[in-house]
Coordinates of C-alpha atoms in Angstrom, one line a residue:
Chain A
M667 CA -4.4 13.3 -54.2
S668 CA -7.4 12.4 -52.2
L669 CA -7.0 10.0 -49.3
P670 CA -10.3 8.5 -48.2
N671 CA -11.5 9.9 -44.9
S672 CA -11.4 6.4 -43.4
L673 CA -7.7 6.3 -43.8
K674 CA -7.1 9.8 -42.5
Y675 CA -8.9 9.0 -39.3
S676 CA -7.6 5.5 -38.8
A677 CA -4.6 6.5 -36.6
S678 CA -6.9 8.5 -34.3
N679 CA -9.4 5.7 -34.3
S680 CA -6.9 3.1 -33.1
R681 CA -5.8 5.5 -30.5
L682 CA -9.3 6.0 -29.3
V683 CA -9.9 2.2 -29.2
K684 CA -6.7 1.7 -27.2
L685 CA -7.5 4.5 -24.8
S686 CA -11.0 3.1 -24.2
L687 CA -9.8 -0.5 -23.7
L688 CA -7.1 0.6 -21.3
T689 CA -9.5 2.8 -19.4
A690 CA -12.0 0.0 -19.1
F691 CA -9.2 -2.4 -18.1
G692 CA -8.1 0.1 -15.4
I693 CA -11.7 0.5 -14.2
I694 CA -12.1 -3.3 -13.8
L695 CA -8.8 -3.5 -11.8
F696 CA -9.9 -0.5 -9.7
L697 CA -13.2 -2.2 -8.9
F698 CA -11.6 -5.6 -8.3
E699 CA -9.1 -4.0 -6.0
S700 CA -11.8 -2.3 -3.9
L701 CA -13.5 -5.6 -3.4
I702 CA -10.7 -7.9 -2.4
P703 CA -9.9 -8.2 1.3
R704 CA -6.7 -6.5 2.4
P705 CA -4.4 -7.1 5.4
L706 CA -4.5 -3.4 6.2
P707 CA -7.4 -1.3 5.2
W708 CA -5.5 1.5 3.6
L709 CA -2.9 -0.6 1.8
K710 CA -3.9 -1.2 -1.8
P711 CA -1.7 -3.0 -4.3
G712 CA -2.4 -0.3 -7.0
L713 CA -3.2 -2.8 -9.7
S714 CA -5.0 -0.2 -11.8
H715 CA -1.6 1.3 -12.5
I716 CA -1.0 -1.7 -14.8
A717 CA -3.3 0.1 -17.2
T718 CA -1.4 3.4 -16.6
L719 CA 1.9 1.8 -17.3
I720 CA 0.7 0.0 -20.5
A721 CA -0.7 3.3 -21.7
L722 CA 2.5 5.2 -20.9
Y723 CA 4.8 2.7 -22.6
T724 CA 2.6 2.1 -25.7
M725 CA 0.9 5.4 -26.2
G726 CA 2.7 8.2 -24.3
F727 CA 2.4 10.4 -21.4
S728 CA -0.8 12.4 -22.2
D729 CA -2.7 9.3 -23.0
A730 CA -1.6 7.7 -19.8
M731 CA -2.8 10.7 -17.9
A732 CA -6.2 10.5 -19.7
V733 CA -6.5 6.8 -18.8
V734 CA -5.8 7.6 -15.1
I735 CA -8.2 10.5 -14.8
L736 CA -11.0 8.7 -16.7
R737 CA -10.4 5.5 -14.7
I738 CA -10.7 7.4 -11.4
L739 CA -13.7 9.4 -12.4
V740 CA -15.7 6.4 -13.7
G741 CA -14.4 3.9 -11.1
S742 CA -15.3 6.2 -8.2
L743 CA -18.7 6.8 -9.8
L744 CA -19.2 3.0 -9.8
I745 CA -18.1 2.3 -6.3
G746 CA -19.9 5.3 -5.0
S747 CA -17.0 7.4 -3.8
L748 CA -17.2 10.2 -6.3
F749 CA -16.1 13.5 -4.9
N750 CA -15.6 12.2 -1.3
P751 CA -12.2 12.2 0.4
A752 CA -11.3 8.7 -0.9
F753 CA -11.8 10.1 -4.5
I754 CA -9.6 13.1 -3.8
L755 CA -6.9 10.7 -2.5
S756 CA -7.1 8.5 -5.5
L757 CA -7.1 11.4 -7.9
G758 CA -4.1 13.2 -6.2
G759 CA -2.1 10.0 -5.9
G760 CA -2.9 8.9 -9.4
I761 CA -2.0 12.2 -11.1
A762 CA 1.2 12.6 -9.0
A763 CA 2.3 9.0 -9.8
T764 CA 1.6 9.5 -13.5
L765 CA 3.6 12.7 -13.6
M766 CA 6.5 11.0 -11.9
M767 CA 6.3 7.9 -14.2
G768 CA 6.0 10.1 -17.3
F769 CA 9.0 12.1 -16.2
A770 CA 11.1 9.0 -15.4
H771 CA 10.0 7.4 -18.7
R772 CA 11.0 10.4 -20.7
H773 CA 14.2 11.4 -19.0
C774 CA 15.6 8.4 -17.1
S775 CA 14.8 5.5 -19.5
K776 CA 18.6 5.2 -20.1
F777 CA 19.0 3.9 -16.5
L778 CA 15.5 2.7 -15.6
S779 CA 13.4 0.0 -17.1
I780 CA 9.7 -0.3 -16.6
F781 CA 10.4 -1.8 -13.2
G782 CA 12.2 1.3 -11.9
V783 CA 9.6 3.6 -13.4
S784 CA 6.8 1.7 -11.8
I785 CA 8.4 1.6 -8.4
L786 CA 9.0 5.3 -8.5
G787 CA 5.4 5.8 -9.4
A788 CA 4.2 3.6 -6.5
V789 CA 6.4 5.5 -4.0
V790 CA 5.1 8.9 -5.2
H791 CA 1.5 7.6 -5.2
N792 CA 1.8 6.5 -1.6
M793 CA 3.6 9.6 -0.3
T794 CA 1.2 11.9 -2.1
Q795 CA -1.7 10.1 -0.4
L796 CA -0.1 10.5 3.0
F797 CA 0.4 14.2 2.4
L798 CA -3.2 14.6 1.2
V799 CA -4.4 12.7 4.3
E800 CA -2.4 15.0 6.5
I801 CA -3.5 18.3 5.0
L802 CA -7.1 17.4 4.1
I803 CA -8.3 14.8 6.7
I804 CA -6.4 14.3 9.9
G805 CA -4.2 17.4 10.1
R806 CA -1.7 15.6 12.3
I807 CA 1.9 14.9 11.4
E808 CA 1.6 11.5 13.2
I809 CA 0.2 10.2 9.9
Y810 CA 3.8 10.2 8.6
Y811 CA 4.5 7.3 11.0
L812 CA 3.0 5.2 8.2
A813 CA 5.6 6.5 5.7
P814 CA 8.1 3.5 6.1
V815 CA 5.3 1.0 5.6
M816 CA 4.1 2.9 2.5
I817 CA 7.6 3.2 1.0
L818 CA 8.5 -0.4 1.6
S819 CA 5.2 -1.8 0.3
A820 CA 5.5 0.5 -2.7
L821 CA 8.7 -1.4 -3.7
F822 CA 6.8 -4.6 -3.7
T823 CA 3.6 -3.4 -5.4
G824 CA 5.5 -1.4 -7.9
F825 CA 7.5 -4.5 -8.9
I826 CA 4.3 -6.6 -9.3
V827 CA 2.6 -3.9 -11.4
A828 CA 5.7 -3.6 -13.6
F829 CA 5.9 -7.3 -14.0
V830 CA 2.3 -7.7 -15.1
S831 CA 2.4 -4.7 -17.4
C832 CA 5.5 -5.9 -19.1
F833 CA 4.0 -9.4 -19.5
L834 CA 0.8 -7.9 -21.0
I835 CA 2.7 -5.5 -23.3
E836 CA 4.7 -8.4 -24.7
K837 CA 1.8 -10.8 -25.0
T838 CA -0.7 -8.5 -26.6
R839 CA 2.0 -6.8 -28.8
L840 CA 0.4 -3.4 -28.3
S841 CA 2.6 -0.6 -29.7
Chain B
M663 CA 12.5 -13.2 -36.4
V664 CA 12.3 -16.6 -34.9
Q665 CA 12.5 -16.5 -31.1
K666 CA 14.2 -19.2 -29.3
K667 CA 11.9 -20.6 -26.6
T668 CA 13.8 -20.5 -23.4
G669 CA 12.4 -21.0 -19.9
N670 CA 9.1 -19.4 -19.0
A671 CA 7.9 -15.9 -19.8
G672 CA 8.6 -14.7 -16.2
T673 CA 12.3 -15.2 -16.2
E674 CA 12.5 -13.6 -19.7
I675 CA 10.8 -10.4 -18.4
L676 CA 13.1 -10.2 -15.4
K677 CA 16.0 -9.8 -17.8
I678 CA 15.0 -6.3 -18.7
I679 CA 15.8 -5.1 -15.2
T680 CA 18.7 -2.6 -15.5
P681 CA 21.5 -1.8 -13.1
G682 CA 19.7 1.5 -12.6
D683 CA 16.6 -0.3 -11.4
K684 CA 18.7 -2.2 -8.8
I685 CA 20.3 1.0 -7.6
L686 CA 16.9 2.6 -7.3
V687 CA 15.5 -0.3 -5.3
V688 CA 18.5 -0.4 -3.0
L689 CA 18.2 3.4 -2.4
I690 CA 14.5 3.2 -1.7
L691 CA 15.1 0.2 0.6
I692 CA 17.7 2.1 2.6
F693 CA 15.6 5.1 2.8
G694 CA 12.6 3.1 3.9
L695 CA 14.5 1.2 6.6
M696 CA 16.1 4.4 7.8
S697 CA 12.7 6.1 8.1
L698 CA 11.4 3.0 9.9
F699 CA 14.1 3.5 12.5
A700 CA 13.6 7.3 12.6
V701 CA 9.8 6.8 13.2
N702 CA 10.4 4.3 16.0
W703 CA 12.9 6.8 17.5
L704 CA 10.4 9.7 17.3
K705 CA 7.5 7.8 18.8
K706 CA 6.9 8.6 22.4
P707 CA 5.2 6.0 24.7
G708 CA 1.6 6.8 25.5
D709 CA 0.2 7.6 28.9
R710 CA -3.5 7.8 28.7
V711 CA -6.3 6.2 26.7
I712 CA -9.1 8.4 25.4
I713 CA -12.3 6.7 24.3
E714 CA -14.8 8.7 22.2
V715 CA -18.2 7.5 21.0
N716 CA -20.2 9.6 18.6
G717 CA -17.7 12.4 18.7
Q718 CA -18.0 12.8 22.5
E719 CA -15.3 11.9 25.0
L720 CA -16.6 9.1 27.2
Q721 CA -13.7 7.9 29.2
R722 CA -10.0 8.8 30.0
L723 CA -8.1 5.9 31.3
D724 CA -4.6 5.0 32.4
L725 CA -2.7 3.2 29.7
D726 CA -0.8 1.2 32.3
S727 CA -3.9 -0.4 33.8
S728 CA -5.4 -3.7 32.9
Q729 CA -9.1 -3.7 32.1
N730 CA -11.9 -4.4 29.6
I731 CA -14.3 -1.6 28.6
T732 CA -17.4 -2.1 26.6
V733 CA -19.0 0.9 25.0
T734 CA -22.2 1.1 23.0
G735 CA -22.3 3.0 19.7
P736 CA -25.0 3.4 17.0
I737 CA -24.8 -0.2 15.7
G738 CA -23.8 -2.2 18.8
N739 CA -21.1 -2.9 21.3
T740 CA -17.4 -2.4 21.0
T741 CA -15.1 -4.0 23.6
I742 CA -11.7 -2.4 24.2
K743 CA -9.0 -4.1 26.2
I744 CA -6.2 -2.1 27.9
D745 CA -3.4 -4.4 28.9
H746 CA -0.3 -2.8 30.5
G747 CA 0.8 -0.2 28.0
A748 CA -1.1 -1.4 25.0
V749 CA -4.7 -1.0 23.9
R750 CA -6.8 -2.7 21.3
V751 CA -10.4 -3.4 20.2
V752 CA -11.1 -7.1 20.9
S753 CA -14.6 -7.3 19.5
S754 CA -17.0 -5.1 17.7
D755 CA -20.4 -5.4 16.1
C756 CA -19.4 -3.6 13.0
P757 CA -19.3 -5.5 9.7
A758 CA -15.8 -4.9 8.4
K759 CA -13.9 -5.3 11.8
I760 CA -11.2 -2.9 10.7
C761 CA -11.0 -1.6 14.3
V762 CA -10.2 -5.2 15.5
L763 CA -7.7 -5.7 12.7
T764 CA -5.8 -2.5 13.6
G765 CA -4.4 -4.4 16.6
N766 CA -2.5 -3.0 19.5
I767 CA -1.6 0.7 19.8
R768 CA 0.8 1.9 22.4
H769 CA 2.4 5.2 21.3
A770 CA 1.2 8.8 21.8
G771 CA -0.9 10.0 18.9
E772 CA -1.9 6.5 17.7
I773 CA -5.5 6.0 17.1
I774 CA -8.1 3.2 16.4
V775 CA -11.2 4.2 14.6
C776 CA -14.4 2.2 14.1
V777 CA -16.3 4.2 11.5
P778 CA -19.6 2.3 11.5
N779 CA -19.9 2.2 15.3
K780 CA -18.5 5.8 15.6
V781 CA -15.9 4.7 18.3
V782 CA -12.5 6.3 18.5
V783 CA -9.8 5.0 20.8
K784 CA -6.8 7.4 21.1
V785 CA -3.5 7.2 23.0
A786 CA -2.3 10.4 24.5
G787 CA 1.3 11.1 25.6
K788 CA 2.7 12.5 28.8
T789 CA 4.2 15.6 27.1
E790 CA 1.1 16.4 25.1
N791 CA -1.0 19.4 26.2
Q792 CA -3.8 18.2 28.3
F793 CA -6.1 21.0 27.3
D794 CA -7.9 21.4 24.0
V795 CA -8.0 25.2 24.0
I796 CA -6.5 27.8 26.3
T797 CA -8.2 31.1 26.4
Q798 CA -6.7 34.2 27.9

């Protein structure tokens, strides 16, 4: 029995293609988001988590984590914030949010749809960033005065991100 | 499988929201609103305004006064308005105008930063220690 190599590698090839496309998609959203004007300078909608959510729901946790880390590395390189404090905030927030979403997706999918998972991720993303700002940059607990704004805006952005992800998963029929 | 076409895609997607999602949203909403009240309760009104340019303290003013101050930083002028218990940056020569968009601050510990022009406006409270360092 000799399967041709092309067949043997096909699964991993499709995975590689999906990973690359989702990472590129995430990078584009990351760049787009850094360019659009925002009402408050530190309040980003987190659009690049659309790519994370699609990866999580169509490919699994470890691929979602790969998409996040690659997106932040390449995206930061492109906007010129590689290894500066903003990069550490993005990376910390992104990894924490992905861990949370991966956990919720695996263990709570009986109760939570993609909307709940995304909102949990957004809240964790924002709170991790506040924590990192406190310990790394400002060192003052007054930064937690922003926590209510961050939590309430996470509800809104998490919902939007889940809505778009769901729409894209359905339309593109990735799986 | 033939799918019946009903409504637009948006309302279809919203149908996947589970009761658990709704409970989660309500819990987070309650938590967020409670923390909003807690934060407002914890905030102490400010007492003094400290203006720093280029990392050096320039002026210490009474927050309850009413005056305009213009300071000069590396790229131009920044005008700060103190108006009976609130302080804001009214105009600045910096490109992004984040300092102007920050708006009014009035509580102890709040801060406006203009990164390009290296201007920092802080509000300090009554109860806060007036000294940076105490040596013995």
